[in-house]
PDB file of C-alpha atoms in Angstrom:
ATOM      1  CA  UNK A   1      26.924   7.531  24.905  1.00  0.00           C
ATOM      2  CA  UNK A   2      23.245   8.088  26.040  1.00  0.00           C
ATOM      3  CA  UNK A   3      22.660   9.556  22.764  1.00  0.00           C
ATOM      4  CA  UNK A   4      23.751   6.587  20.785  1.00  0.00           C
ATOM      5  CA  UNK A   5      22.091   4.024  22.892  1.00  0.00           C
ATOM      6  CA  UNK A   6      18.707   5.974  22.209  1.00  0.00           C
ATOM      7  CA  UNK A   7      19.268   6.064  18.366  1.00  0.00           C
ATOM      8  CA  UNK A   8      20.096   2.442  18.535  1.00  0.00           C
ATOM      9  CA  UNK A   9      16.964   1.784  20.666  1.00  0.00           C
ATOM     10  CA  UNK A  10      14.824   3.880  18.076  1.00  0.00           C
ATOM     11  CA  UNK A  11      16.418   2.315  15.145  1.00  0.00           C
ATOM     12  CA  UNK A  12      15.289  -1.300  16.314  1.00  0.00           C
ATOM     13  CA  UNK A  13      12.045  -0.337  17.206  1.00  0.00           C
ATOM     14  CA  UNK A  14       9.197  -1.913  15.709  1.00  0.00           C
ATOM     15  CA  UNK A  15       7.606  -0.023  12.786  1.00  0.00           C
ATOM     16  CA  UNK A  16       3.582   0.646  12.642  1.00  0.00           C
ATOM     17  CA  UNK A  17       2.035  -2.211  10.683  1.00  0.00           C
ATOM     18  CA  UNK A  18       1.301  -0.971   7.469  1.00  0.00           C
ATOM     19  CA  UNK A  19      -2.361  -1.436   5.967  1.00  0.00           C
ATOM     20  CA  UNK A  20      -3.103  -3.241   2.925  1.00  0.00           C
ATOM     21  CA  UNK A  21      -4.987  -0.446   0.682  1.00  0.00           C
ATOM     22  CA  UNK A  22      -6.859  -2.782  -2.432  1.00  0.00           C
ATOM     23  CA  UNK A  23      -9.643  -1.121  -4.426  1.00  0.00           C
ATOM     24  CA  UNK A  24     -12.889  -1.971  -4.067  1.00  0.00           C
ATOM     25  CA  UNK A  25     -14.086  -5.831  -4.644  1.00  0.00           C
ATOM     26  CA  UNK A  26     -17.033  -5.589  -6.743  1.00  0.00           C
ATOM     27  CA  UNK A  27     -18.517  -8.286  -9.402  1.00  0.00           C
ATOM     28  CA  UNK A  28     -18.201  -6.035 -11.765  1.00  0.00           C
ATOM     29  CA  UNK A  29     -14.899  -5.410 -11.509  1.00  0.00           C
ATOM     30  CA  UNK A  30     -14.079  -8.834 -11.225  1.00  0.00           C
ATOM     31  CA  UNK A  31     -16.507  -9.466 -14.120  1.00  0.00           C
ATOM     32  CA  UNK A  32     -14.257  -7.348 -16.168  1.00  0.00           C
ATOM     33  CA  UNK A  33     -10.677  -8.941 -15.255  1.00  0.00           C
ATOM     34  CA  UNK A  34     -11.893 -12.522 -16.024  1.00  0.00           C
ATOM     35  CA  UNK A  35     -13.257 -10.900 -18.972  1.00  0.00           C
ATOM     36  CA  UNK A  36     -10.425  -9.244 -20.652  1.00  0.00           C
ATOM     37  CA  UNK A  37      -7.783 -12.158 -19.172  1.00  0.00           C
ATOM     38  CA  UNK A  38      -6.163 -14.354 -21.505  1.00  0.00           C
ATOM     39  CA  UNK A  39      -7.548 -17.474 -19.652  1.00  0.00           C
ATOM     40  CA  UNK A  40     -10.960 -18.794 -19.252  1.00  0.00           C
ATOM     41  CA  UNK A  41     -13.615 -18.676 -16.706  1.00  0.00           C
ATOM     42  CA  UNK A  42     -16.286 -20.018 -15.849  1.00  0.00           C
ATOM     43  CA  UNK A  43     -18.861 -17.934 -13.682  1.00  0.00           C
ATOM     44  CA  UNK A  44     -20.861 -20.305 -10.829  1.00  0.00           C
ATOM     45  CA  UNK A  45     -23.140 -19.671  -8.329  1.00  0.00           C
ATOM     46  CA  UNK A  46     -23.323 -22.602  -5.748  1.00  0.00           C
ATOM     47  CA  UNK A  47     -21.767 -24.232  -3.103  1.00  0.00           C
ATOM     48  CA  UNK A  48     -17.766 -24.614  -1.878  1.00  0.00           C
ATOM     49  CA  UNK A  49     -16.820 -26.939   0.461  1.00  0.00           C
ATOM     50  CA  UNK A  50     -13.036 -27.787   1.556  1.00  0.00           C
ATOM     51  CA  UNK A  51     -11.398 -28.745   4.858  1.00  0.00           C
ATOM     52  CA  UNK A  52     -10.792 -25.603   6.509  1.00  0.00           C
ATOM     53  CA  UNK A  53      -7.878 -26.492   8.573  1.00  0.00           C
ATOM     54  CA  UNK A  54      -6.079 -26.343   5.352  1.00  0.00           C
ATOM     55  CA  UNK A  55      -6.459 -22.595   4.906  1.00  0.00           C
ATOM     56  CA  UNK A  56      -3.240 -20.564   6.177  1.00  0.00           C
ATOM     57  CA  UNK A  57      -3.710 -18.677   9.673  1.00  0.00           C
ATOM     58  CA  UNK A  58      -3.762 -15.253   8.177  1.00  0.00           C
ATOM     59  CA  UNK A  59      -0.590 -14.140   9.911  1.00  0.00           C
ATOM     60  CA  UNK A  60      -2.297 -14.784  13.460  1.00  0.00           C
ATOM     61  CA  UNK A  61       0.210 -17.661  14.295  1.00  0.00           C
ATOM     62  CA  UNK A  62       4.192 -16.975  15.331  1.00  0.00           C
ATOM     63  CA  UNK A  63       5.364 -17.007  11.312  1.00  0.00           C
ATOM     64  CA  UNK A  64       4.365 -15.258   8.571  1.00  0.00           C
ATOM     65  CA  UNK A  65       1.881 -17.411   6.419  1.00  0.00           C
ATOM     66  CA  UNK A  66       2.994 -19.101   2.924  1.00  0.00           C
ATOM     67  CA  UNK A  67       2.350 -16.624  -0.048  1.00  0.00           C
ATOM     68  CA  UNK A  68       0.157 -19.330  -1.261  1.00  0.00           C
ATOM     69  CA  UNK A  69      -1.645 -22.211  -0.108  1.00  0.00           C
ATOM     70  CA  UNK A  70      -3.488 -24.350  -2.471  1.00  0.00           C
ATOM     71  CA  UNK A  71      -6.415 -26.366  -1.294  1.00  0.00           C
ATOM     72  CA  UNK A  72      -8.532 -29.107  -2.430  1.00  0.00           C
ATOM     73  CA  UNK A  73     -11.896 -28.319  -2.825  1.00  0.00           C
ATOM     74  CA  UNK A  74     -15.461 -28.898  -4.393  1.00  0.00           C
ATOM     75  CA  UNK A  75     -17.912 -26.626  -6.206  1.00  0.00           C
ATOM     76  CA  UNK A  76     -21.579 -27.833  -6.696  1.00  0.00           C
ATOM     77  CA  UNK A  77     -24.328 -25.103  -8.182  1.00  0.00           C
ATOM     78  CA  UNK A  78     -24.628 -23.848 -11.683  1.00  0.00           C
ATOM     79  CA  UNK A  79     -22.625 -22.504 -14.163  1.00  0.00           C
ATOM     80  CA  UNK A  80     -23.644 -18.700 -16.160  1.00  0.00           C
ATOM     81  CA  UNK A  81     -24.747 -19.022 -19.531  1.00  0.00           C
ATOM     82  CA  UNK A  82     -26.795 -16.650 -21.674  1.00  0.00           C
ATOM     83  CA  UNK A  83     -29.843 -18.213 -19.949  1.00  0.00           C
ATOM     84  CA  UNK A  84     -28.876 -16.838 -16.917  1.00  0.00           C
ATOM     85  CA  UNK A  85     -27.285 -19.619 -13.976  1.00  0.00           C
ATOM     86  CA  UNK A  86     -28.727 -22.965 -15.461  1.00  0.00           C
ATOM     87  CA  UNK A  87     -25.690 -24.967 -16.758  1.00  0.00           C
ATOM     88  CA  UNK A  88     -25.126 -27.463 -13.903  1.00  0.00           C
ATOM     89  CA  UNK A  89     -21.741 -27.611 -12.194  1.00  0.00           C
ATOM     90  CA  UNK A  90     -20.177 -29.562 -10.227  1.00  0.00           C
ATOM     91  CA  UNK A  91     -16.223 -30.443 -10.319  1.00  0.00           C
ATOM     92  CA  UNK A  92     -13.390 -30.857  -7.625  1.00  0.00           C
ATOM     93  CA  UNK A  93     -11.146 -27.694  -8.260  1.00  0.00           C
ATOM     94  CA  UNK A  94      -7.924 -25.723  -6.363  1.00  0.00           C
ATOM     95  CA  UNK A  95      -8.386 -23.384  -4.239  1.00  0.00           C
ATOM     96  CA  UNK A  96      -5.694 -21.122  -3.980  1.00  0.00           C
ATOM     97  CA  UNK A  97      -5.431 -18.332  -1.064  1.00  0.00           C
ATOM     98  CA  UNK A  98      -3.202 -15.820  -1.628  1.00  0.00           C
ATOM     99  CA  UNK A  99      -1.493 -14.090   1.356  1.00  0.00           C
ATOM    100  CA  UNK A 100       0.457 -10.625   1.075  1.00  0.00           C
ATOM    101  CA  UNK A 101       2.548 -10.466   3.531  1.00  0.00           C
ATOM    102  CA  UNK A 102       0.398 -11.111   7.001  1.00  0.00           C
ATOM    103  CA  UNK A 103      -3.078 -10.595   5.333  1.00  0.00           C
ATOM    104  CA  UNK A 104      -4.359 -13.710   3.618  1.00  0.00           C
ATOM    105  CA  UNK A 105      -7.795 -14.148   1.071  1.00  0.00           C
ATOM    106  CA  UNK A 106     -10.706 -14.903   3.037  1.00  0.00           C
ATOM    107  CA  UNK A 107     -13.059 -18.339   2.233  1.00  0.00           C
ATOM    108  CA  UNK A 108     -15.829 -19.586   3.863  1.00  0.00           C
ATOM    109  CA  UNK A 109     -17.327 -22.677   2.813  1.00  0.00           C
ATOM    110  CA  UNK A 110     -21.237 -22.278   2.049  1.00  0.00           C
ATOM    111  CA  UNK A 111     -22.655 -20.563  -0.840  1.00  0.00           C
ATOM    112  CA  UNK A 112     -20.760 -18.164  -3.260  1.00  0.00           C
ATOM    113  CA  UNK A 113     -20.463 -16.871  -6.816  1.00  0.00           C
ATOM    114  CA  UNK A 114     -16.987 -17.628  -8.228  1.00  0.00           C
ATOM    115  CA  UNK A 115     -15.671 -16.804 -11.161  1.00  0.00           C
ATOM    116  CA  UNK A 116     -13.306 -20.394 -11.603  1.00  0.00           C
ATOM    117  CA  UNK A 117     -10.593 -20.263 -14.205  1.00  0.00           C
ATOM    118  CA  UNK A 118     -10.256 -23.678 -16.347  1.00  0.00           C
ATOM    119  CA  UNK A 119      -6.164 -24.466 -16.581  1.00  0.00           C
ATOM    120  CA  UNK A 120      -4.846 -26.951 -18.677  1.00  0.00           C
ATOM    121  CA  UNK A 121      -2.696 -28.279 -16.210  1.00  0.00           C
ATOM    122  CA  UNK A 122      -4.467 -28.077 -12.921  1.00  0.00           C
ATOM    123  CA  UNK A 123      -8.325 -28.093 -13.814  1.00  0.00           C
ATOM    124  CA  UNK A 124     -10.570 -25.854 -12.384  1.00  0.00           C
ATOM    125  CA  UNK A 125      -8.749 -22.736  -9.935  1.00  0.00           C
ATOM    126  CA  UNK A 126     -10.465 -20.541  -7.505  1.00  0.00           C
ATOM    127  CA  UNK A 127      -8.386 -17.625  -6.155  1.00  0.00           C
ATOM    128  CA  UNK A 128      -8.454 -15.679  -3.375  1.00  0.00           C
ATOM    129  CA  UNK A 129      -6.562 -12.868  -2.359  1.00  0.00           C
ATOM    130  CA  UNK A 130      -6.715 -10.396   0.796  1.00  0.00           C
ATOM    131  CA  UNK A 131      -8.677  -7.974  -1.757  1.00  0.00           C
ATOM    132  CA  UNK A 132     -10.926 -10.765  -2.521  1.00  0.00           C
ATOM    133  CA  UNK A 133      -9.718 -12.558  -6.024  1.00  0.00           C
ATOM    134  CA  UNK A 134     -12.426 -14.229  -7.779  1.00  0.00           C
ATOM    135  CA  UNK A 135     -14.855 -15.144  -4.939  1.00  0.00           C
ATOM    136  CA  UNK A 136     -17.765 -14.243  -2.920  1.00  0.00           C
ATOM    137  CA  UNK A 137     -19.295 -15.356  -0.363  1.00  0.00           C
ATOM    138  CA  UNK A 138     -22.798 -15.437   0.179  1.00  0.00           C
ATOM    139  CA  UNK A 139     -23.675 -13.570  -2.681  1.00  0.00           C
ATOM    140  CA  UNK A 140     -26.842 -11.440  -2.328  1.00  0.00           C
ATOM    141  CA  UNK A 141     -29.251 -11.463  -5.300  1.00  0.00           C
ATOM    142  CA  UNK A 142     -28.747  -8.141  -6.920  1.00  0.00           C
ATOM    143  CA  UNK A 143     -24.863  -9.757  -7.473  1.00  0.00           C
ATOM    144  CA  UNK A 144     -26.129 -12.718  -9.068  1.00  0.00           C
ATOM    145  CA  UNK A 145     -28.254 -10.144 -11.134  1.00  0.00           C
ATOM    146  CA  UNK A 146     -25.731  -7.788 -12.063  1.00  0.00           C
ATOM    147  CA  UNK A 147     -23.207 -10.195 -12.958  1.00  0.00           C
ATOM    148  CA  UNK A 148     -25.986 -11.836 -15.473  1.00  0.00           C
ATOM    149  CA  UNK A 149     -26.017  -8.159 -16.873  1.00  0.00           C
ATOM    150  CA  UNK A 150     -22.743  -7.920 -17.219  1.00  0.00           C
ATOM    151  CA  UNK A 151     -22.637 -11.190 -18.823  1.00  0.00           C
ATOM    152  CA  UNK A 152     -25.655 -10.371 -21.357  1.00  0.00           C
ATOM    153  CA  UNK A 153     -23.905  -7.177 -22.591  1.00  0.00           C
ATOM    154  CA  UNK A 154     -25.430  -4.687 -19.835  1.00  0.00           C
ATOM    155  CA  UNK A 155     -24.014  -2.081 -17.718  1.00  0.00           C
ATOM    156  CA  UNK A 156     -20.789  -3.508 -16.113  1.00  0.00           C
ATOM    157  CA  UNK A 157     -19.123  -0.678 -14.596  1.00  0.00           C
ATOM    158  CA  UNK A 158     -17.598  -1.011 -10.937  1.00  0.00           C
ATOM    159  CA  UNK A 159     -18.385   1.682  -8.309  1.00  0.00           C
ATOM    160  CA  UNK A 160     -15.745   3.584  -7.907  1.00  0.00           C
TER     161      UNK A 160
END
């Protein structure tokens, strides 16, 4: 009897978390997706604002978040052409934060680079994801220059 009440104790035993293993969030690699998709981008460096309390609690709460949460927001900067950043930009768009399983995509407002896909349905769509989707934050300037090279034909090829 003591040996059945420990299996049935071991069996309902919480299991380790398991990680979330995503490769490695690069521009260029997200340079290349947006790329090679089937529907469009458009590449801007600016400023994203949204109401934060919006955003799901990234599993820290009693229930699991939603798989995805889609939130108003605004994007004001410049949109990547082959002149380098200089098309202005600014347009209310989605956001829309992923979540797999307990880990959810990580915004900020403030400034980013986002690579915004134009829908016919819903406008403008920024994703992210818990392996980052199409967004960074506070981009540092040899991003904004390597995703100009990538866009001007350059090297393009993500660290591995």
């Amino acid at each position: 009897m003591t040996r059945f009440i420990t299996f049935a104790l071991a069996a309902f035993a919480p299991l380790p978390a398991a990680a979330l293993s995503c490769l490695p969030h690069s521009v260029e690699a997200t340079y290349q997706r947006a790329d090679q998709a089937e529907e469009s981008y458009v590449v801007v460096q600016g400023r994203l604002t949204f109401d934060a309390s919006a955003l799901p609690d990234n599993g820290t709460g009693t229930q699991s978040p939603p798989k995805l949460t889609r939130v108003p927001a605004q994007i004001s900067g410049m949109a990547l052409s082959k002149g380098g950043f200089d098309v202005p930009f600014e347009q209310p768009l989605t956001l829309e934060v992923a979540c797999y399983g307990p880990w959810c995509g990580s915004v900020e407002e403030g400034d980013v680079l986002a690579f915004v896909e134009r829908t016919p349905q819903d406008g403008y769509v920024l994703e992210s994801n818990p392996c980052g989707g199409n967004l960074f934050t506070a981009p540092k300037p040899a991003m904004i220059d390597q995703v100009q090279s990538c866009f001007a034909g350059g090297p393009c090829t993500p660290e591995r």
